[in-house]
């Protein structure tokens, strides 16, 4: 009997040992997988940001298409068309952005807009674009609910996608029959900006009937009566007042208009864990405002991370990119008003939107373009960045407005050093000229999803954007690394990025010969190393410092096989 129990005990120990090994393998494997998934760090300077007008991207909820009796017939493309947060959520869940290599999305503002309409000389216009704010603490029902926003951030983060909201501090929405003007201690309604110098760009209204927030003021002002009445009807006045009292007590800021708005915008960080803000009309507001904005946003992001440790994606700081209209990368750190130069990077912005890129993409060769950006970003703008784009919601002179060069547009945008911004529909050649639409409305048509269903050329264009986008997402060296030309004909270059224990290196060939190609890779890849040509998916080996590859494409994207 004793021998039996001894054998049984030994057998039990063996079973336990085997289970421990198996479980240990599972745990180690899971740990290794997690480590592998995190092997490519997210770096804002290499991010691909997808910018969409919330109302124009995808309609996920038809029941919220009309609110506040917005039923007047609007001018062409100047009314609400139904896009909403649920529509964006649907496309995130479907993997549309991941397939495109997008790792950050920026949505036009979806806060409560003016209820009425205006006639800007082009017919009736509503605040579908989101830049005519009425209440910074509420979401406009046309766009969705706070529950929708919470889910959007959640599903985006689950897919490894950061979320940028759009901050408007400079102005309110226009005054209409349904929308009162903010009090005189909050806004000015004259004079209209002439843009001749600093003062006539900042202390003025952008256009007629767009009340300008008195952001220069540090005077205590009470809340507007219409907001008080609104919040009381909604049953949240006491809570809003309590939060404001806490904010002003903790910060010591005066109850000036700018600080109310900054507080309200920071609440979206504290409550939802958004990753950054794109800031509107930066140059029309005193630069000191943005330093205060950054401080409050940073504190709010720290608060969110401390209270939601299980939802923290990485150790990146809160990201703020500014729209200083007509800023260009050639100006390095400064924007010139004519009578004054301002450094908006200084203690405020991680990056600025680069209005020069579209011209550079038109006028410069690949090498001239890539070398120019590499030189500036690794010198005068080191530790800062620029956001490059080929089209946007308010630039009437985009690169390739006729959409005749969609492949070149993708190649130049996604392979140029710096952060890349895809404007919704760049990847599907969404038309930028719409008959009957006037002014910037022609840039704001609904996303052309039907093209992807019915047009093979559009599918080919999207496929090109997807291949380049995924390659970029997998390689920080593309946007954040160092560029060096290898050969002129065929045009071959390398990119490399190193930070701490992480290194990334790739070789790219553009306008190379279709069919069999021989490429010297000896100065970046090792003899015998197995590589993947990411555009075709083919595997190749480095032999005598070269790779031979036969593909029907004129583009080569070489990475080692450890790349995701």
Coordinates of C-alpha atoms in Angstrom, one line a residue:
X1 CA 0.0 0.0 0.0
X2 CA 2.8 2.4 0.9
X3 CA 4.5 1.6 -2.5
X4 CA 1.2 2.4 -4.3
X5 CA 0.9 5.8 -2.6
X6 CA 4.6 6.5 -3.3
X7 CA 4.1 5.8 -7.0
X8 CA 0.9 7.8 -7.0
X9 CA 2.6 10.7 -5.3
X10 CA 5.5 10.6 -7.8
X11 CA 3.0 10.5 -10.7
X12 CA 1.2 13.5 -9.2
X13 CA 4.4 15.4 -9.0
X14 CA 5.2 14.6 -12.6
X15 CA 1.7 15.7 -13.7
X16 CA 2.1 18.9 -11.7
X17 CA 5.6 19.5 -13.2
X18 CA 4.3 18.9 -16.7
X19 CA 1.4 21.3 -16.1
X20 CA 3.8 23.9 -14.7
X21 CA 5.9 23.6 -17.8
X22 CA 2.9 23.9 -20.0
X23 CA 1.5 26.8 -18.1
X24 CA 4.8 28.4 -17.9
X25 CA 5.1 28.1 -21.7
X26 CA 1.7 29.7 -22.1
X27 CA 2.6 32.6 -19.8
X28 CA 5.9 33.1 -21.5
X29 CA 4.4 32.8 -24.9
X30 CA 1.7 35.3 -24.0
X31 CA 4.3 37.6 -22.5
X32 CA 6.5 37.3 -25.6
X33 CA 3.5 38.0 -27.9
X34 CA 2.7 41.1 -25.9
X35 CA 6.3 42.2 -26.1
X36 CA 6.3 41.6 -29.9
X37 CA 3.1 43.5 -30.3
X38 CA 4.7 46.4 -28.5
X39 CA 8.0 46.1 -30.3
X40 CA 7.2 49.0 -32.7
X41 CA 6.8 52.1 -30.5
X42 CA 4.2 54.7 -31.2
X43 CA 6.0 58.0 -32.0
X44 CA 4.0 61.1 -32.8
X45 CA 6.6 62.3 -35.3
X46 CA 5.9 59.1 -37.3
X47 CA 2.2 59.0 -36.8
X48 CA -0.3 58.8 -39.6
X49 CA -3.3 60.9 -38.6
X50 CA -6.6 60.5 -40.4
X51 CA -8.6 63.7 -40.3
X52 CA -12.4 63.6 -41.0
X53 CA -15.3 66.0 -40.7
X54 CA -17.5 64.1 -38.3
X55 CA -20.6 64.9 -40.2
X56 CA -19.2 63.8 -43.6
X57 CA -17.6 60.5 -42.8
X58 CA -20.2 57.8 -42.1
X59 CA -23.8 57.9 -40.9
X60 CA -24.0 55.3 -38.1
X61 CA -27.3 56.6 -36.6
X62 CA -30.0 58.0 -38.9
X63 CA -32.3 58.8 -36.0
X64 CA -30.1 61.9 -35.0
X65 CA -29.9 63.5 -38.4
X66 CA -32.1 66.4 -37.6
X67 CA -32.1 68.4 -34.3
X68 CA -33.0 71.9 -33.0
X69 CA -35.4 72.3 -36.0
X70 CA -32.5 72.7 -38.4
X71 CA -34.8 72.1 -41.4
X72 CA -34.0 75.1 -43.7
X73 CA -32.7 74.0 -47.1
X74 CA -29.0 74.7 -47.0
X75 CA -26.7 75.8 -49.8
X76 CA -24.8 73.0 -51.6
X77 CA -22.7 71.1 -49.0
X78 CA -23.4 73.6 -46.2
X79 CA -26.0 71.6 -44.2
X80 CA -25.8 68.5 -42.0
X81 CA -25.5 65.3 -43.9
X82 CA -25.7 62.7 -41.1
X83 CA -22.2 61.6 -40.3
X84 CA -21.7 60.9 -36.6
X85 CA -19.5 59.3 -33.9
X86 CA -21.3 55.9 -34.3
X87 CA -20.3 55.9 -37.9
X88 CA -16.7 56.4 -37.0
X89 CA -16.9 53.7 -34.4
X90 CA -18.3 51.3 -37.0
X91 CA -15.3 52.0 -39.3
X92 CA -12.8 51.6 -36.4
X93 CA -14.4 48.2 -35.5
X94 CA -14.3 47.1 -39.1
X95 CA -10.5 47.7 -39.2
X96 CA -10.7 50.4 -41.9
X97 CA -8.1 52.6 -40.2
X98 CA -5.8 49.7 -39.3
X99 CA -5.8 48.5 -42.9
X100 CA -4.7 52.0 -43.9
X101 CA -1.9 52.0 -41.4
X102 CA -3.6 54.9 -39.5
X103 CA -2.6 55.0 -35.8
X104 CA -4.3 58.3 -34.9
X105 CA -7.6 59.9 -35.9
X106 CA -8.6 63.6 -35.7
X107 CA -12.2 64.5 -35.8
X108 CA -13.7 67.9 -36.4
X109 CA -15.4 69.4 -33.3
X110 CA -18.6 67.7 -32.3
X111 CA -19.5 70.0 -29.4
X112 CA -22.9 71.6 -29.4
X113 CA -23.2 74.0 -32.3
X114 CA -25.3 77.0 -32.9
X115 CA -28.9 76.0 -33.4
X116 CA -29.7 78.4 -36.1
X117 CA -28.3 79.1 -39.5
X118 CA -26.5 82.0 -41.2
X119 CA -26.2 83.2 -44.8
X120 CA -22.5 83.9 -45.6
X121 CA -23.4 85.1 -49.1
X122 CA -23.4 81.6 -50.4
X123 CA -26.8 80.6 -49.0
X124 CA -27.9 79.1 -45.8
X125 CA -25.2 77.5 -43.7
X126 CA -25.4 75.4 -40.5
X127 CA -22.6 74.4 -38.1
X128 CA -22.1 70.9 -39.5
X129 CA -18.3 71.5 -39.5
X130 CA -18.2 71.9 -35.8
X131 CA -16.3 75.2 -35.5
X132 CA -19.3 77.3 -34.4
X133 CA -19.5 76.3 -30.7
X134 CA -22.5 77.2 -28.5
X135 CA -21.7 75.1 -25.5
X136 CA -18.3 73.6 -24.8
X137 CA -19.7 71.2 -22.2
X138 CA -22.2 69.4 -24.4
X139 CA -22.0 67.2 -27.5
X140 CA -24.3 68.2 -30.4
X141 CA -27.0 65.6 -30.8
X142 CA -26.4 65.6 -34.6
X143 CA -23.0 64.0 -33.8
X144 CA -23.8 61.7 -31.0
X145 CA -23.7 61.4 -27.2
X146 CA -21.0 61.3 -24.5
X147 CA -21.6 57.6 -24.3
X148 CA -20.7 57.4 -28.0
X149 CA -17.5 59.3 -27.4
X150 CA -16.6 57.0 -24.5
X151 CA -17.0 54.0 -26.7
X152 CA -15.2 55.6 -29.6
X153 CA -12.1 56.2 -27.5
X154 CA -12.3 52.7 -26.0
X155 CA -12.5 50.9 -29.4
X156 CA -9.9 53.1 -30.9
X157 CA -7.4 52.4 -28.1
X158 CA -8.2 48.7 -28.4
X159 CA -7.1 48.9 -32.0
X160 CA -3.9 50.9 -31.1
X161 CA -5.4 54.1 -32.5
X162 CA -4.9 57.5 -30.7
X163 CA -7.7 60.0 -30.6
X164 CA -7.3 63.7 -31.3
X165 CA -10.2 66.2 -30.7
X166 CA -10.3 69.6 -32.1
X167 CA -10.1 72.6 -29.8
X168 CA -11.7 76.0 -30.6
X169 CA -10.8 78.7 -28.1
X170 CA -10.7 81.8 -30.4
X171 CA -14.4 82.3 -31.1
X172 CA -18.0 81.2 -30.5
X173 CA -20.5 80.4 -33.2
X174 CA -22.2 83.2 -35.1
X175 CA -25.2 85.0 -33.7
X176 CA -28.5 83.9 -35.1
X177 CA -32.2 84.2 -34.4
X178 CA -31.8 81.1 -32.2
X179 CA -28.4 81.8 -30.7
X180 CA -27.7 84.8 -28.5
X181 CA -24.4 86.6 -28.5
X182 CA -22.1 85.9 -25.5
X183 CA -21.9 88.8 -23.1
X184 CA -19.6 91.8 -23.9
X185 CA -17.1 90.8 -21.2
X186 CA -16.7 87.5 -23.0
X187 CA -16.5 88.5 -26.7
X188 CA -15.9 91.3 -29.1
X189 CA -17.9 91.6 -32.3
X190 CA -15.7 94.3 -34.0
X191 CA -13.3 95.1 -35.6
X192 CA -12.9 92.5 -38.3
X193 CA -9.3 91.3 -38.8
X194 CA -7.3 92.8 -41.7
X195 CA -4.3 90.6 -41.1
X196 CA -1.8 93.5 -41.7
X197 CA 0.2 92.8 -38.5
X198 CA 0.0 91.0 -35.1
X199 CA -2.7 93.2 -33.6
X200 CA -5.0 93.1 -36.6
X201 CA -4.7 89.4 -36.7
X202 CA -5.3 88.7 -33.0
X203 CA -7.5 91.4 -31.4
X204 CA -10.3 91.2 -33.9
X205 CA -13.0 88.9 -35.4
X206 CA -12.0 86.5 -38.2
X207 CA -15.0 87.4 -40.2
X208 CA -18.2 89.3 -39.8
X209 CA -20.6 87.8 -37.2
X210 CA -18.1 85.5 -35.6
X211 CA -17.7 86.8 -32.0
X212 CA -14.1 86.8 -30.9
X213 CA -13.3 85.5 -27.4
X214 CA -11.5 88.1 -25.4
X215 CA -8.5 85.8 -24.8
X216 CA -6.3 88.7 -23.8
X217 CA -8.5 89.4 -20.7
X218 CA -7.7 88.2 -17.2
X219 CA -10.8 89.9 -15.7
X220 CA -13.2 87.8 -13.7
X221 CA -16.5 87.4 -15.6
X222 CA -19.7 85.4 -14.7
X223 CA -21.1 82.6 -16.8
X224 CA -23.4 83.7 -19.6
X225 CA -27.1 83.7 -18.5
X226 CA -28.1 81.5 -21.4
X227 CA -25.7 78.7 -20.3
X228 CA -26.9 79.0 -16.7
X229 CA -30.6 78.6 -17.9
X230 CA -29.6 75.8 -20.2
X231 CA -27.8 73.8 -17.5
X232 CA -30.6 74.3 -15.0
X233 CA -33.1 72.9 -17.5
X234 CA -30.7 69.9 -18.0
X235 CA -30.4 69.5 -14.2
X236 CA -26.6 69.9 -14.1
X237 CA -26.0 73.5 -13.1
X238 CA -24.9 72.8 -9.6
X239 CA -22.5 70.2 -10.7
X240 CA -21.0 72.4 -13.4
X241 CA -20.6 75.3 -10.8
X242 CA -18.9 72.9 -8.4
X243 CA -16.4 71.7 -11.0
X244 CA -15.7 75.3 -12.0
X245 CA -15.1 76.4 -8.4
X246 CA -12.7 73.5 -7.9
X247 CA -10.8 74.3 -11.1
X248 CA -10.3 77.9 -10.3
X249 CA -9.4 77.2 -6.7
X250 CA -6.8 74.6 -7.7
X251 CA -5.2 76.5 -10.5
X252 CA -5.5 80.0 -9.2
X253 CA -6.5 81.3 -12.6
X254 CA -8.9 84.2 -12.8
X255 CA -12.5 83.4 -14.0
X256 CA -11.6 84.9 -17.4
X257 CA -13.3 83.6 -20.6
X258 CA -10.2 81.7 -21.9
X259 CA -9.9 79.7 -18.6
X260 CA -13.5 78.7 -18.6
X261 CA -13.0 77.3 -22.1
X262 CA -9.6 75.7 -21.3
X263 CA -11.2 73.9 -18.3
X264 CA -14.1 72.6 -20.4
X265 CA -11.8 71.3 -23.1
X266 CA -9.5 69.6 -20.5
X267 CA -12.6 67.8 -19.1
X268 CA -12.6 65.6 -22.2
X269 CA -9.1 64.5 -21.3
X270 CA -9.9 63.7 -17.7
X271 CA -13.1 61.9 -18.5
X272 CA -12.4 60.0 -21.7
X273 CA -8.6 59.8 -21.9
X274 CA -8.2 61.3 -25.3
X275 CA -4.6 61.5 -26.5
X276 CA -4.3 65.0 -27.9
X277 CA -5.8 68.1 -29.4
X278 CA -5.6 69.7 -32.7
X279 CA -5.9 73.4 -31.9
X280 CA -7.9 75.7 -34.3
X281 CA -7.0 79.4 -35.2
X282 CA -3.8 79.5 -33.1
X283 CA -2.3 82.6 -34.6
X284 CA -5.5 84.6 -33.9
X285 CA -5.0 84.1 -30.1
X286 CA -2.2 85.4 -27.8
X287 CA 0.6 82.8 -27.6
X288 CA 0.5 82.8 -23.8
X289 CA -2.9 81.3 -24.0
X290 CA -1.5 78.2 -25.5
X291 CA 1.1 77.8 -22.8
X292 CA -1.7 77.8 -20.2
X293 CA -3.7 75.4 -22.4
X294 CA -0.8 73.0 -22.5
X295 CA -0.3 73.1 -18.7
X296 CA -3.9 72.4 -18.0
X297 CA -4.0 69.6 -20.7
X298 CA -0.9 68.0 -19.3
X299 CA -2.3 68.0 -15.8
X300 CA -5.6 66.5 -17.0
X301 CA -3.7 63.7 -18.9
X302 CA -1.7 62.9 -15.8
X303 CA -4.9 62.8 -13.8
X304 CA -6.5 60.4 -16.3
X305 CA -3.5 58.1 -16.3
X306 CA -3.2 58.0 -12.5
X307 CA -6.9 57.1 -12.2
X308 CA -7.0 54.7 -15.1
X309 CA -3.7 52.8 -15.1
X310 CA -5.3 49.8 -16.9
X311 CA -6.2 52.1 -19.9
X312 CA -2.8 53.7 -20.4
X313 CA -1.4 52.9 -23.8
X314 CA 2.2 54.1 -23.3
X315 CA 4.3 56.8 -21.7
X316 CA 3.7 59.4 -24.5
X317 CA 2.8 62.8 -23.2
X318 CA -0.3 64.6 -24.3
X319 CA 0.0 65.7 -27.9
X320 CA -1.0 69.2 -29.1
X321 CA -0.7 70.2 -32.8
X322 CA -1.5 73.7 -33.8
X323 CA -3.1 75.3 -36.8
X324 CA -1.1 78.5 -37.4
X325 CA -2.6 79.2 -40.8
X326 CA 0.1 79.5 -43.4
X327 CA 2.9 78.3 -41.1
X328 CA 5.5 76.5 -43.2
X329 CA 8.4 74.2 -42.3
X330 CA 10.9 76.6 -44.0
X331 CA 10.2 79.1 -41.3
X332 CA 11.6 76.6 -38.7
X333 CA 10.3 77.5 -35.3
X334 CA 8.8 80.9 -36.1
X335 CA 5.7 82.4 -37.6
X336 CA 6.2 86.0 -39.0
X337 CA 3.3 88.5 -38.6
X338 CA 5.3 91.1 -40.4
X339 CA 5.9 93.2 -37.3
X340 CA 6.5 90.3 -34.9
X341 CA 7.8 86.8 -35.0
X342 CA 6.3 84.2 -32.6
X343 CA 7.6 80.8 -31.6
X344 CA 4.5 78.7 -31.1
X345 CA 6.4 75.6 -30.3
X346 CA 7.8 77.3 -27.2
X347 CA 6.2 75.5 -24.2
X348 CA 3.0 75.0 -26.1
X349 CA 2.9 72.8 -29.2
X350 CA 4.5 69.5 -30.1
X351 CA 3.8 70.1 -33.7
X352 CA 2.4 72.6 -36.2
X353 CA 0.4 71.9 -39.4
X354 CA 2.7 72.5 -42.3
X355 CA 1.0 74.5 -45.1
X356 CA 4.1 74.3 -47.3
X357 CA 4.1 70.6 -48.0
X358 CA 1.6 70.7 -50.9
X359 CA 3.9 73.2 -52.7
X360 CA 7.0 71.1 -51.9
X361 CA 5.3 68.0 -53.2
X362 CA 4.5 69.8 -56.4
X363 CA 7.9 71.5 -57.0
X364 CA 10.5 69.2 -55.6
X365 CA 11.8 65.8 -56.6
X366 CA 11.6 62.9 -54.2
X367 CA 15.1 63.4 -53.0
X368 CA 14.9 67.1 -52.7
X369 CA 11.7 66.7 -50.7
X370 CA 12.9 64.0 -48.4
X371 CA 16.3 65.7 -47.8
X372 CA 14.8 69.1 -47.0
X373 CA 12.5 67.7 -44.4
X374 CA 15.1 65.4 -42.9
X375 CA 17.5 68.3 -42.5
X376 CA 15.1 70.6 -40.8
X377 CA 13.4 68.1 -38.6
X378 CA 16.7 66.7 -37.3
X379 CA 18.2 70.1 -36.7
X380 CA 16.1 73.3 -36.1
X381 CA 12.9 71.4 -35.3
X382 CA 14.6 68.6 -33.4
X383 CA 12.2 67.4 -30.6
X384 CA 9.3 69.1 -32.4
X385 CA 7.4 68.1 -35.5
X386 CA 5.2 69.2 -38.5
X387 CA 2.0 67.7 -39.7
X388 CA 2.1 67.3 -43.5
X389 CA -1.0 67.2 -45.7
X390 CA -2.0 67.2 -49.3
X391 CA -5.6 68.4 -48.8
X392 CA -7.8 69.7 -46.0
X393 CA -11.2 71.1 -45.1
X394 CA -10.2 74.7 -45.7
X395 CA -7.3 74.9 -48.1
X396 CA -8.6 75.8 -51.5
X397 CA -5.3 75.0 -53.2
X398 CA -4.6 71.4 -52.4
X399 CA -2.0 69.1 -54.0
X400 CA -3.7 67.5 -57.0
X401 CA -7.1 69.0 -56.7
X402 CA -8.2 67.1 -59.8
X403 CA -7.2 63.8 -58.2
X404 CA -5.1 62.8 -61.3
X405 CA -2.0 61.8 -59.2
X406 CA -3.4 59.7 -56.3
X407 CA -0.4 57.2 -56.3
X408 CA 2.2 60.0 -56.3
X409 CA 0.2 61.8 -53.6
X410 CA 0.3 58.8 -51.3
X411 CA 4.0 58.1 -52.0
X412 CA 5.1 61.6 -51.2
X413 CA 2.9 62.2 -48.2
X414 CA 3.5 58.8 -46.5
X415 CA 7.2 58.6 -47.1
X416 CA 8.2 62.2 -46.3
X417 CA 9.8 62.7 -42.9
X418 CA 7.3 64.2 -40.4
X419 CA 3.8 63.3 -39.2
X420 CA 1.4 62.6 -42.1
X421 CA -2.3 63.7 -42.2
X422 CA -4.7 61.9 -44.5
X423 CA -7.8 64.0 -45.1
X424 CA -10.8 61.7 -45.4
X425 CA -11.1 60.5 -49.0
X426 CA -7.5 61.2 -50.0
X427 CA -7.1 57.4 -50.1
X428 CA -10.2 57.0 -52.3
X429 CA -9.8 60.0 -54.6
X430 CA -12.9 61.7 -53.1
X431 CA -13.6 64.6 -55.5
X432 CA -12.5 68.0 -54.3
X433 CA -14.5 69.9 -57.0
X434 CA -18.3 69.6 -56.6
X435 CA -20.6 71.3 -59.0
X436 CA -22.7 73.9 -57.3
X437 CA -20.6 74.1 -54.1
X438 CA -18.9 77.4 -53.4
X439 CA -15.8 78.2 -51.4
X440 CA -14.5 75.6 -49.0
X441 CA -17.8 73.7 -49.2
X442 CA -16.4 71.9 -52.3
X443 CA -13.7 70.3 -50.1
X444 CA -16.4 68.9 -47.8
X445 CA -18.4 66.3 -49.7
X446 CA -19.6 63.1 -48.1
X447 CA -17.1 60.3 -48.0
X448 CA -17.3 58.4 -51.3
X449 CA -17.8 54.9 -50.0
X450 CA -19.7 53.9 -53.1
X451 CA -16.4 54.3 -55.1
X452 CA -15.0 51.4 -53.1
X453 CA -17.9 49.2 -54.0
X454 CA -18.1 49.9 -57.7
X455 CA -14.8 51.3 -59.0
X456 CA -11.7 49.1 -59.5
X457 CA -9.4 52.1 -60.0
X458 CA -10.4 53.4 -56.5
X459 CA -9.7 50.0 -55.1
X460 CA -6.2 50.0 -56.6
X461 CA -5.6 53.5 -55.3
X462 CA -6.7 52.5 -51.8
X463 CA -4.5 49.4 -52.0
X464 CA -1.5 51.6 -52.7
X465 CA -2.3 53.8 -49.7
X466 CA -2.8 50.8 -47.5
X467 CA 0.6 49.2 -48.4
X468 CA 2.5 52.4 -47.8
X469 CA 0.5 53.2 -44.7
X470 CA 1.2 49.9 -43.0
X471 CA 4.9 50.1 -43.9
X472 CA 5.1 53.5 -42.4
X473 CA 3.2 52.4 -39.2
X474 CA 5.6 49.5 -38.8
X475 CA 8.7 51.7 -39.2
X476 CA 9.3 54.8 -37.1
X477 CA 12.4 55.4 -39.3
X478 CA 10.1 56.6 -42.1
X479 CA 8.7 59.7 -40.3
X480 CA 11.0 60.1 -37.3
X481 CA 14.3 58.8 -38.5
X482 CA 17.3 59.9 -40.6
X483 CA 17.2 59.9 -44.4
X484 CA 20.1 59.1 -46.6
X485 CA 20.2 58.5 -50.4
X486 CA 21.9 55.3 -51.6
X487 CA 21.7 55.8 -55.4
X488 CA 20.2 58.3 -57.8
X489 CA 19.3 56.0 -60.7
X490 CA 17.5 53.9 -59.7
X491 CA 16.4 56.1 -56.8
X492 CA 17.2 54.2 -53.6
X493 CA 17.4 55.5 -50.1
X494 CA 17.6 54.3 -46.5
X495 CA 15.9 55.4 -43.3
X496 CA 17.1 54.6 -39.8
X497 CA 15.9 55.4 -36.3
X498 CA 17.4 54.6 -32.9
X499 CA 16.2 55.4 -29.5
X500 CA 17.5 53.7 -26.3
X501 CA 17.4 49.9 -27.1
X502 CA 15.2 50.2 -30.1
X503 CA 16.5 50.4 -33.7
X504 CA 14.6 50.4 -37.0
X505 CA 16.1 50.5 -40.5
X506 CA 14.6 50.2 -44.0
X507 CA 15.5 50.6 -47.6
X508 CA 13.1 52.1 -50.1
X509 CA 13.2 52.2 -53.9
X510 CA 11.0 54.5 -56.0
X511 CA 10.6 54.5 -59.8
X512 CA 12.6 51.4 -60.1
X513 CA 12.4 49.0 -63.0
X514 CA 9.4 46.6 -63.2
X515 CA 10.4 43.0 -63.2
X516 CA 13.8 41.7 -61.8
X517 CA 15.8 44.2 -59.8
X518 CA 19.1 44.1 -58.1
X519 CA 19.5 46.4 -55.1
X520 CA 22.6 46.9 -53.0
X521 CA 21.7 46.7 -49.3
X522 CA 25.1 46.1 -47.8
X523 CA 25.2 49.4 -45.9
X524 CA 22.2 48.5 -43.8
X525 CA 21.4 44.8 -43.9
X526 CA 23.7 41.9 -43.1
X527 CA 24.9 39.1 -45.4
X528 CA 22.5 36.2 -45.3
X529 CA 19.8 38.2 -43.7
X530 CA 16.2 37.4 -44.7
X531 CA 14.2 40.4 -45.8
X532 CA 10.6 41.1 -46.8
X533 CA 9.7 43.3 -49.7
X534 CA 6.6 44.7 -48.1
X535 CA 4.9 46.1 -51.2
X536 CA 4.7 42.7 -52.9
X537 CA 5.1 40.5 -49.8
X538 CA 8.0 38.5 -51.3
X539 CA 10.9 37.2 -49.2
X540 CA 14.5 37.7 -50.3
X541 CA 18.0 36.9 -48.9
X542 CA 21.0 39.2 -48.8
X543 CA 23.7 37.6 -51.0
X544 CA 27.0 39.4 -51.7
X545 CA 25.5 42.5 -50.2
X546 CA 22.6 42.5 -52.7
X547 CA 19.0 41.3 -53.0
X548 CA 17.4 40.2 -56.3
X549 CA 13.7 40.5 -56.5
X550 CA 11.2 40.2 -59.3
X551 CA 8.0 42.2 -58.9
X552 CA 5.6 43.9 -61.3
X553 CA 5.9 47.2 -59.3
X554 CA 8.1 50.2 -59.5
X555 CA 8.4 50.6 -55.8
X556 CA 10.4 48.5 -53.3
X557 CA 10.0 48.5 -49.5
X558 CA 12.6 46.4 -47.8
X559 CA 12.5 45.4 -44.2
X560 CA 13.9 42.6 -42.1
X561 CA 11.7 39.6 -41.4
X562 CA 11.3 40.6 -37.7
X563 CA 9.2 43.6 -38.8
X564 CA 5.5 43.4 -38.3

